[in-house]
Tab-separated table of C-alpha atoms in Angstrom:
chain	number	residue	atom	x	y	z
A	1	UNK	CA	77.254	135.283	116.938
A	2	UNK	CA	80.789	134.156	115.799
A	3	UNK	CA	83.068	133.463	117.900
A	4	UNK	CA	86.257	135.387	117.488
A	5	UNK	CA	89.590	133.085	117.281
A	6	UNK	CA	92.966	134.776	116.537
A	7	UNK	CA	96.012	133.059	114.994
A	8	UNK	CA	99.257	133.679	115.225
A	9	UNK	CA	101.909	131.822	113.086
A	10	UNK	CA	105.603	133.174	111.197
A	11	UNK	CA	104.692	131.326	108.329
A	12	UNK	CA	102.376	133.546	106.625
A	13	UNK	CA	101.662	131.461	103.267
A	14	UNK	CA	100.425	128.574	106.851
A	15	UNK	CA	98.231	131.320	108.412
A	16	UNK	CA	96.409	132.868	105.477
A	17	UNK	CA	95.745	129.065	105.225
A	18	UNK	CA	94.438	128.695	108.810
A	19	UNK	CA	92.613	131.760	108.735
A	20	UNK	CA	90.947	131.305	105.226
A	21	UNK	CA	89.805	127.276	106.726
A	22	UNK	CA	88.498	128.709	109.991
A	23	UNK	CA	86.709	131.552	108.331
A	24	UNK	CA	84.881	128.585	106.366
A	25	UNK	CA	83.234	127.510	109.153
A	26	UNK	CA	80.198	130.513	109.516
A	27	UNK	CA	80.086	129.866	113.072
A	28	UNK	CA	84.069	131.076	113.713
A	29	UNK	CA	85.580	134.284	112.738
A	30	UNK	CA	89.436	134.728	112.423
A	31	UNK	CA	92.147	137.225	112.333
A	32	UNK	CA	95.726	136.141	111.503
A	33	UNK	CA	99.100	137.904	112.759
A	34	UNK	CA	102.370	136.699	112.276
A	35	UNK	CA	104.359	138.403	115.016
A	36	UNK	CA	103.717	138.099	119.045
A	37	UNK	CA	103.758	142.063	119.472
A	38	UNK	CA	101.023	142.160	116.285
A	39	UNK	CA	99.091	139.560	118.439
A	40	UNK	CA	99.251	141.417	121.847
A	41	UNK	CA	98.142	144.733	119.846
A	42	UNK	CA	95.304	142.736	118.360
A	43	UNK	CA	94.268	141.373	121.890
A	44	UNK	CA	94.264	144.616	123.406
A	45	UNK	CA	92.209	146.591	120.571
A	46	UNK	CA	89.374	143.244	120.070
A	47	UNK	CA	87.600	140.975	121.811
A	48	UNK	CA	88.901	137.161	121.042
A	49	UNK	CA	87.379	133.709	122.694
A	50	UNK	CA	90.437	131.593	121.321
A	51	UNK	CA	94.194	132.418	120.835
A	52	UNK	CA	95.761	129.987	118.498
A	53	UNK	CA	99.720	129.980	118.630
A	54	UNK	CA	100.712	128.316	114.907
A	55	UNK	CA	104.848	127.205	114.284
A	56	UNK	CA	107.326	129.713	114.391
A	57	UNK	CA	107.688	130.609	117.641
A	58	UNK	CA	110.523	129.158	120.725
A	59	UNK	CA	109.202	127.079	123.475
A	60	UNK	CA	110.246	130.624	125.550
A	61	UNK	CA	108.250	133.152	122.928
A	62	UNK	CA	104.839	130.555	123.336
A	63	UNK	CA	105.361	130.801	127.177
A	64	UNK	CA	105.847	134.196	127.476
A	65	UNK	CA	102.533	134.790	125.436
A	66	UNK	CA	100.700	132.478	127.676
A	67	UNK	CA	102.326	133.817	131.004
A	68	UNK	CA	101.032	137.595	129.687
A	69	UNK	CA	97.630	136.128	128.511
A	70	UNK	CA	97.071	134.420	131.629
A	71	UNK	CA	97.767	137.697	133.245
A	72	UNK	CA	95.848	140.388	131.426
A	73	UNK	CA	92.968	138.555	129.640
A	74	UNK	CA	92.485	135.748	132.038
A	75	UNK	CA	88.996	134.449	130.052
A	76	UNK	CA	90.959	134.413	126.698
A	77	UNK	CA	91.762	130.401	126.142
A	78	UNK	CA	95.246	129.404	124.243
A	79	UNK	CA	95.697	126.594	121.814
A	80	UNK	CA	98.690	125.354	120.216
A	81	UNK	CA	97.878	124.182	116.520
A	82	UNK	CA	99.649	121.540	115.143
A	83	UNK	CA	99.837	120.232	111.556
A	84	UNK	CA	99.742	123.956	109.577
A	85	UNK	CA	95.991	122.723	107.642
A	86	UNK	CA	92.677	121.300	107.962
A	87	UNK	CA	92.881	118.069	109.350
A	88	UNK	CA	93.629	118.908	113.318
A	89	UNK	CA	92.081	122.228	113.209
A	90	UNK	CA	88.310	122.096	113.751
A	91	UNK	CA	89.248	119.209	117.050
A	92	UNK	CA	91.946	121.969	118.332
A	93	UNK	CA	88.837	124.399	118.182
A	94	UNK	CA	86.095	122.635	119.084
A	95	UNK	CA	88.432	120.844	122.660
A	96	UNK	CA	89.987	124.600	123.181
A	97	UNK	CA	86.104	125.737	123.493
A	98	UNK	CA	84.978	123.517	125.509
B	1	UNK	CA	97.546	96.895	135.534
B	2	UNK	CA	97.418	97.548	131.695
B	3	UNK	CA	94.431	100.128	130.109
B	4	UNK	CA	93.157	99.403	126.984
B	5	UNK	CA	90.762	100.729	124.635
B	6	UNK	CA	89.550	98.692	121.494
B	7	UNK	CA	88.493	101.075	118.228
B	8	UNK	CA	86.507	98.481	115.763
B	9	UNK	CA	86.492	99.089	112.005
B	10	UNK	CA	83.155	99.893	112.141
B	11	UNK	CA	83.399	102.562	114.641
B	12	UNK	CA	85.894	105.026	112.692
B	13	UNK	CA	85.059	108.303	111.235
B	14	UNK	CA	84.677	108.001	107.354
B	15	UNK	CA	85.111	110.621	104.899
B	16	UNK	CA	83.967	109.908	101.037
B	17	UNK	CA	84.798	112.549	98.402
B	18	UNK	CA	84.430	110.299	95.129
B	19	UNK	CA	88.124	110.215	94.271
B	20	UNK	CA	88.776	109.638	98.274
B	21	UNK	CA	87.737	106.923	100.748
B	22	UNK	CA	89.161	107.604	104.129
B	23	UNK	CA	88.508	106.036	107.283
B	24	UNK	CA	89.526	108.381	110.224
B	25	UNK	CA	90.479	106.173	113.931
B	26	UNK	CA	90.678	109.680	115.239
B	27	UNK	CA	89.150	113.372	115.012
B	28	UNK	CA	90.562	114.774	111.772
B	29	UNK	CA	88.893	117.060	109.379
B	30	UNK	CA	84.781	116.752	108.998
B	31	UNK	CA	85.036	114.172	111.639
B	32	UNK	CA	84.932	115.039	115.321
B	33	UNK	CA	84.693	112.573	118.224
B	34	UNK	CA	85.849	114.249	121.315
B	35	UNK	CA	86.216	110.402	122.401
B	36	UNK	CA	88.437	109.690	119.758
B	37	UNK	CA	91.227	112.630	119.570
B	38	UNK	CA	93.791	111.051	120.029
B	39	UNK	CA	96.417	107.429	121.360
B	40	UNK	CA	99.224	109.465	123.241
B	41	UNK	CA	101.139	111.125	120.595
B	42	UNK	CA	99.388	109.306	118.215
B	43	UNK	CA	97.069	111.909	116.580
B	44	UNK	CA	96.084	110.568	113.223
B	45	UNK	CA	95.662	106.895	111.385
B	46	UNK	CA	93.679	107.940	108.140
B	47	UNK	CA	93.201	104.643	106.158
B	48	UNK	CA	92.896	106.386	102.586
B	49	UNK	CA	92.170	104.963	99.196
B	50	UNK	CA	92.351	107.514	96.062
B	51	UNK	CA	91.607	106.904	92.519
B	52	UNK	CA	93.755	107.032	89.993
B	53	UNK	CA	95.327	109.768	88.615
B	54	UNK	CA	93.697	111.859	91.548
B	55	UNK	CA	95.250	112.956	94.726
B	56	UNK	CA	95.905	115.744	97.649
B	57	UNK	CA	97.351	119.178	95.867
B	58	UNK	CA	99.574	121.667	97.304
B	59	UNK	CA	98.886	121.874	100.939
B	60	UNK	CA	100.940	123.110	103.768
B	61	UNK	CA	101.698	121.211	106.960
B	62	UNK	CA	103.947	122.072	110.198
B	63	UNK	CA	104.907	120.774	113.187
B	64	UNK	CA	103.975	117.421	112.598
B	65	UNK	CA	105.960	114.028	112.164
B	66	UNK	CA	103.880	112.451	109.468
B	67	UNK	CA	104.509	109.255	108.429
B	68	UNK	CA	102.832	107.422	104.852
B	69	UNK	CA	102.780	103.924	104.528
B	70	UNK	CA	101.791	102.587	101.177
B	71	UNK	CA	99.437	99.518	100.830
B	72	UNK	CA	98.942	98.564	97.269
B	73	UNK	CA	99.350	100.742	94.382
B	74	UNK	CA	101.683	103.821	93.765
B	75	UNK	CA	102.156	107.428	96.113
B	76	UNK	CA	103.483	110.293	94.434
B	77	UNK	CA	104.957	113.033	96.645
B	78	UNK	CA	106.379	116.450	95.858
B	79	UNK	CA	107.208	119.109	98.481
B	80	UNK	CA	108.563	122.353	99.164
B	81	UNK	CA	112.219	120.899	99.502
B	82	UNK	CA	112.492	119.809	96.515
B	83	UNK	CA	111.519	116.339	97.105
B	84	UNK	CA	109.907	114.046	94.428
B	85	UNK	CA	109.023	110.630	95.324
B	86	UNK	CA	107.249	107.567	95.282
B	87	UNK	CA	106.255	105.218	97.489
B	88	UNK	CA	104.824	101.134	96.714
B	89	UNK	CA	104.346	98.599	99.230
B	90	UNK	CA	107.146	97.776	101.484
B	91	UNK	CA	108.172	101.783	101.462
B	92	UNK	CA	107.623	104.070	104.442
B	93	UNK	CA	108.013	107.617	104.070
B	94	UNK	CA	108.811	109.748	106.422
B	95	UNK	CA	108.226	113.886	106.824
B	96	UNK	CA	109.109	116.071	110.034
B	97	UNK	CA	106.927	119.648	109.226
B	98	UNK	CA	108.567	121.393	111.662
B	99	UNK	CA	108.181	125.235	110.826
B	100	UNK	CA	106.735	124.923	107.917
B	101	UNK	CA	106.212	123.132	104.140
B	102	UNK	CA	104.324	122.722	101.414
B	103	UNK	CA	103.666	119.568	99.650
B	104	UNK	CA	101.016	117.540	97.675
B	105	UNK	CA	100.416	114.061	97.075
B	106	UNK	CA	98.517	111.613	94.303
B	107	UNK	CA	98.047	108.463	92.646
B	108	UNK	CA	100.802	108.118	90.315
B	109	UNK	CA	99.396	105.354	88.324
B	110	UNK	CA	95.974	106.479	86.244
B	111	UNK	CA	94.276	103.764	86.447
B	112	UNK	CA	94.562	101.921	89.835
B	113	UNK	CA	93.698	102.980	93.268
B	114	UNK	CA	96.584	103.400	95.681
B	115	UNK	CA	95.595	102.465	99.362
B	116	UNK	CA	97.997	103.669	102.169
B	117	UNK	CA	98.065	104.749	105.890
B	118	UNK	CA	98.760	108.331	106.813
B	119	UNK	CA	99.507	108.702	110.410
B	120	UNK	CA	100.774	112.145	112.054
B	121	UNK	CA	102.840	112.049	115.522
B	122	UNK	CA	102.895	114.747	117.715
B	123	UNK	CA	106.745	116.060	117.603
B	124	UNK	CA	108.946	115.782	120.642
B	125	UNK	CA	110.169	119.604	119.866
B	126	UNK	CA	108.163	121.949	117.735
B	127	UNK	CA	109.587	124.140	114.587
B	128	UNK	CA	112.271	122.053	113.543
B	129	UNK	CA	113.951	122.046	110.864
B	130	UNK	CA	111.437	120.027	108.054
B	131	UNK	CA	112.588	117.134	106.906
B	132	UNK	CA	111.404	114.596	104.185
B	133	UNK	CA	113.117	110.486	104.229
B	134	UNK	CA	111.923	107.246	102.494
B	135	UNK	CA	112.426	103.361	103.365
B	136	UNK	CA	112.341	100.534	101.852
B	137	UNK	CA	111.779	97.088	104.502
B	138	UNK	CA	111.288	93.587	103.456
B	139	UNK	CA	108.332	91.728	105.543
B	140	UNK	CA	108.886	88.455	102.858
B	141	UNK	CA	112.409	87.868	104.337
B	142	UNK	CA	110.967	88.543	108.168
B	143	UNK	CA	107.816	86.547	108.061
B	144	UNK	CA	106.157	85.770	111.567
B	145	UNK	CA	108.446	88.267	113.572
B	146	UNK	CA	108.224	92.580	114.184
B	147	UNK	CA	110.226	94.418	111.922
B	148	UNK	CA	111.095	97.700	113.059
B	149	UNK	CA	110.153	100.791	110.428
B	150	UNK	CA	110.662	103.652	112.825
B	151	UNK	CA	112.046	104.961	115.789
B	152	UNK	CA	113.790	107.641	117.261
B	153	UNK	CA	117.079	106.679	116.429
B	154	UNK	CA	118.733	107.897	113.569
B	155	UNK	CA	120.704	105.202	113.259
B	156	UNK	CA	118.440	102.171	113.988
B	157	UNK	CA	116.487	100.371	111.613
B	158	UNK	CA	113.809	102.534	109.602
B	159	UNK	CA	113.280	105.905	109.652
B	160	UNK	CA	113.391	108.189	112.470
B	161	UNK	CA	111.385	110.822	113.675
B	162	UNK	CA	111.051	113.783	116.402
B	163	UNK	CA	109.464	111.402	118.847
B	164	UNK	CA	110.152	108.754	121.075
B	165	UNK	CA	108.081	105.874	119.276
B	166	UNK	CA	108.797	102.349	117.416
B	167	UNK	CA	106.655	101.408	114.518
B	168	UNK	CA	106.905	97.889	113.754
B	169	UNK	CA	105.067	95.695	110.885
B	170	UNK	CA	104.452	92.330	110.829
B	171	UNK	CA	103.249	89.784	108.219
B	172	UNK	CA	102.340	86.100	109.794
B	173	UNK	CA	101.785	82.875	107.041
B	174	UNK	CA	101.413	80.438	109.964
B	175	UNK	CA	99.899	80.686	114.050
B	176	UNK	CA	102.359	82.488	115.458
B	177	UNK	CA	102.374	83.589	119.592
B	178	UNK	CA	104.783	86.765	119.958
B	179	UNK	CA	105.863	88.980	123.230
B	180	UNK	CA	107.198	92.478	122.692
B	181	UNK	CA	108.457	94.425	125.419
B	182	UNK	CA	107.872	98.409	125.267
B	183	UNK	CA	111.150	100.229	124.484
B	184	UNK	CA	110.433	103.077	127.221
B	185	UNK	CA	108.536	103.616	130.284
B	186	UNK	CA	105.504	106.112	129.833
B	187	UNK	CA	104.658	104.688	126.018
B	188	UNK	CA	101.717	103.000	125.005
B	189	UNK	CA	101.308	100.494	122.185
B	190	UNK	CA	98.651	100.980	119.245
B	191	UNK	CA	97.937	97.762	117.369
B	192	UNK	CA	96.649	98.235	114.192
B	193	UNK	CA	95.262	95.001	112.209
B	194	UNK	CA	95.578	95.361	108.669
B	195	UNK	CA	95.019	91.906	107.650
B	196	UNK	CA	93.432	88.736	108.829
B	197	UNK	CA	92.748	88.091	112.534
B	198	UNK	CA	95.110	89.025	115.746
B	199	UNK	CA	94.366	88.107	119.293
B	200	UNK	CA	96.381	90.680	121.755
B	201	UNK	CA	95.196	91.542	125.175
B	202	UNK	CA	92.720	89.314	125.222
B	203	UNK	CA	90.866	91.142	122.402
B	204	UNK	CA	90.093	89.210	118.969
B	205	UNK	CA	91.057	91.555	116.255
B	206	UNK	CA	89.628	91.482	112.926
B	207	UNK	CA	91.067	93.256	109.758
B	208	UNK	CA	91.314	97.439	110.324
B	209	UNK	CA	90.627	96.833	113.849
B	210	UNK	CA	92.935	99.245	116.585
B	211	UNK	CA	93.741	98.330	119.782
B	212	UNK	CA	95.585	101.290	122.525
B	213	UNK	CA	97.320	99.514	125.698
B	214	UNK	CA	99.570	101.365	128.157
B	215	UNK	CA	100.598	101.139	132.266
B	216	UNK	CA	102.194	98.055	131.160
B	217	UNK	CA	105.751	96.885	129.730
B	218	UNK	CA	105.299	94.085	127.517
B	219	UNK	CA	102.045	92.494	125.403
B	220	UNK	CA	101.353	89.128	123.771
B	221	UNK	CA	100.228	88.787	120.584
B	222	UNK	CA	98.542	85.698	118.595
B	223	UNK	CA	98.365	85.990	115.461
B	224	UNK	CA	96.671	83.602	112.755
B	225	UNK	CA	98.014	82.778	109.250
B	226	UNK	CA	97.387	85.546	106.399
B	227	UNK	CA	97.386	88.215	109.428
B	228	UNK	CA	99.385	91.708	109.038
B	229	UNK	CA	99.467	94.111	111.571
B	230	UNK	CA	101.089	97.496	112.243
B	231	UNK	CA	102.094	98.472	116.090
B	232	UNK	CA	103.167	101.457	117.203
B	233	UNK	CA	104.575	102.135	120.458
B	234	UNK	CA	104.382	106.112	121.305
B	235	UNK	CA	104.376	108.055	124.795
B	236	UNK	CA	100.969	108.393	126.337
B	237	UNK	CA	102.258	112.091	127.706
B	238	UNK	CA	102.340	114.506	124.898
């Protein structure tokens, strides 16, 4: 069973990236989205373990996605990614899960 | 009372891919150590070595202050902004991500290895504007004292970056006792050894050797002739 991570980032040439890297690992399955409204939709039609929150987005925009996943899918967990490739993203993963 | 945590050689993550050697002090890539994630803002100190002619091709980064410093041999860079570059031995190069670039990275001379350090800081501010800078410093005409490579400060000595942390190098050719006081309250200091032997803290340091010490405001260092060593003071508090 995979456990479902979704990524948001602006960038989308970054989160194709992201998403292609995680998607190497058999064990993960992810689903990018570049805008915060395309991430709540996502949220609210699937079933995610891991939120990722990639560059783009104002100290405010990252808050306010926390603030409303913290209110309406409590169990979800939120990492920030830093570093837009492969070398900090299986530790984000593997520390956001557990 | 100061904390301090002592990361042998030995103990680092390795990665070997033929054309690249890399020694990881922390989690990166293939290499996971929940123990070893991180020194404050400090996130990575990869210790690379590529082959000639070989190298890292386009790859994107962000949000990041990442910082190369080139050991022996020549670093080609190329980025998004336009940027073409190279780095040698006594160069420091500089690149804020930000929100977003592209850029690769090889061995510019065929048939020598280049050997550098590639260390990423955790940014002060995330999606800045990106960024790309290169330094030249002289440790010949500085021997036996720091000389400062980085800092905040746009205008102080090296380059700056989105962070409150001071890189400094050193290069000893005779015994040599120094004190360094911490430039801010909160920061830590990561002593890197990169040549030779280093006593600080109490701790004897051998060659590739790291050494983290915070909750205090000033170290000592011994140093013995032939010994180089990077510090780098960053905040503990990301």
């Amino acid at each position: 069973m995979s456990v479902n991570i979704l990524v948001v980032c602006v960038n989308q040439d970054i989160l194709k990236v992201i998403v292609r890297l995680i998607n190497a690992n058999e064990n993960w399955a992810a689903v990018g989205k570049s805008s915060l409204p395309d991430a709540i939709d996502a949220l609210l039609a699937n079933h995610f373990e891991l939120l990722l929150i990639g560059s783009g987005f104002t100290e405010s925009e990252e808050q306010g996605m926390a603030d409303y996943v913290q209110n309406t899918i409590p169990d979800l967990r939120i990492a920030k990614h830093y570093g837009g490739g492969s070398g900090l993203l299986s530790a984000e993963i593997y520390q956001a899960l557990s | 009372m100061a904390q301090i945590i002592l990361h042998k050689a030995d103990t680092r993550g390795g990665a070997n891919h033929g054309w690249l050697k890399s020694f990881h002090t922390f989690s990166f890539s293939s290499y996971y150590n929940p123990e070893r994630i991180q020194f404050g803002a400090l996130r990575v100190l990869n210790d690379d070595q590529v082959d000639g002619g070989m190298g890292f091709g386009d790859h994107p980064h962000d949000n990041m202050e990442i910082i190369s410093i080139a050991l022996e041999g020549s670093l080609q860079h190329e980025d998004s902004m336009g940027n073409v570059a190279v780095i040698e031995p006594g160069e420091i190069q500089v690149m804020s991500a930000g929100t977003g670039l592209y850029h690769k990275e090889f061995n510019k001379q065929a048939d020598k290895p280049v050997k550098f350090l590639q260390i990423w800081v955790f940014p002060n501010e995330r999606n800045v504007q990106p960024r790309y800078d290169q330094q030249k410093y002289d440790l010949d005409s500085h021997r036996n004292e720091l000389v400062q490579i980085l800092s905040p400060d746009r205008a102080d000595a090296g380059v700056w970056i989105h962070q409150n942390a001071w890189f400094h190098l050193a290069r000893f050719d005779q015994e040599k006792e120094l004190r360094h006081s911490l430039h801010m309250p909160g920061n830590g200091i990561y002593i890197f050894v990169l040549k030779g032997e280093v006593s600080v803290a109490g701790q004897e340091l051998s060659e590739r050797d790291g050494l983290g010490i915070w909750d205090t405001d000033t170290i000592s260092i011994k140093a013995k002739p032939g010994a180089e060593l990077l510090l780098m003071e960053v905040p503990m508090q990301v």
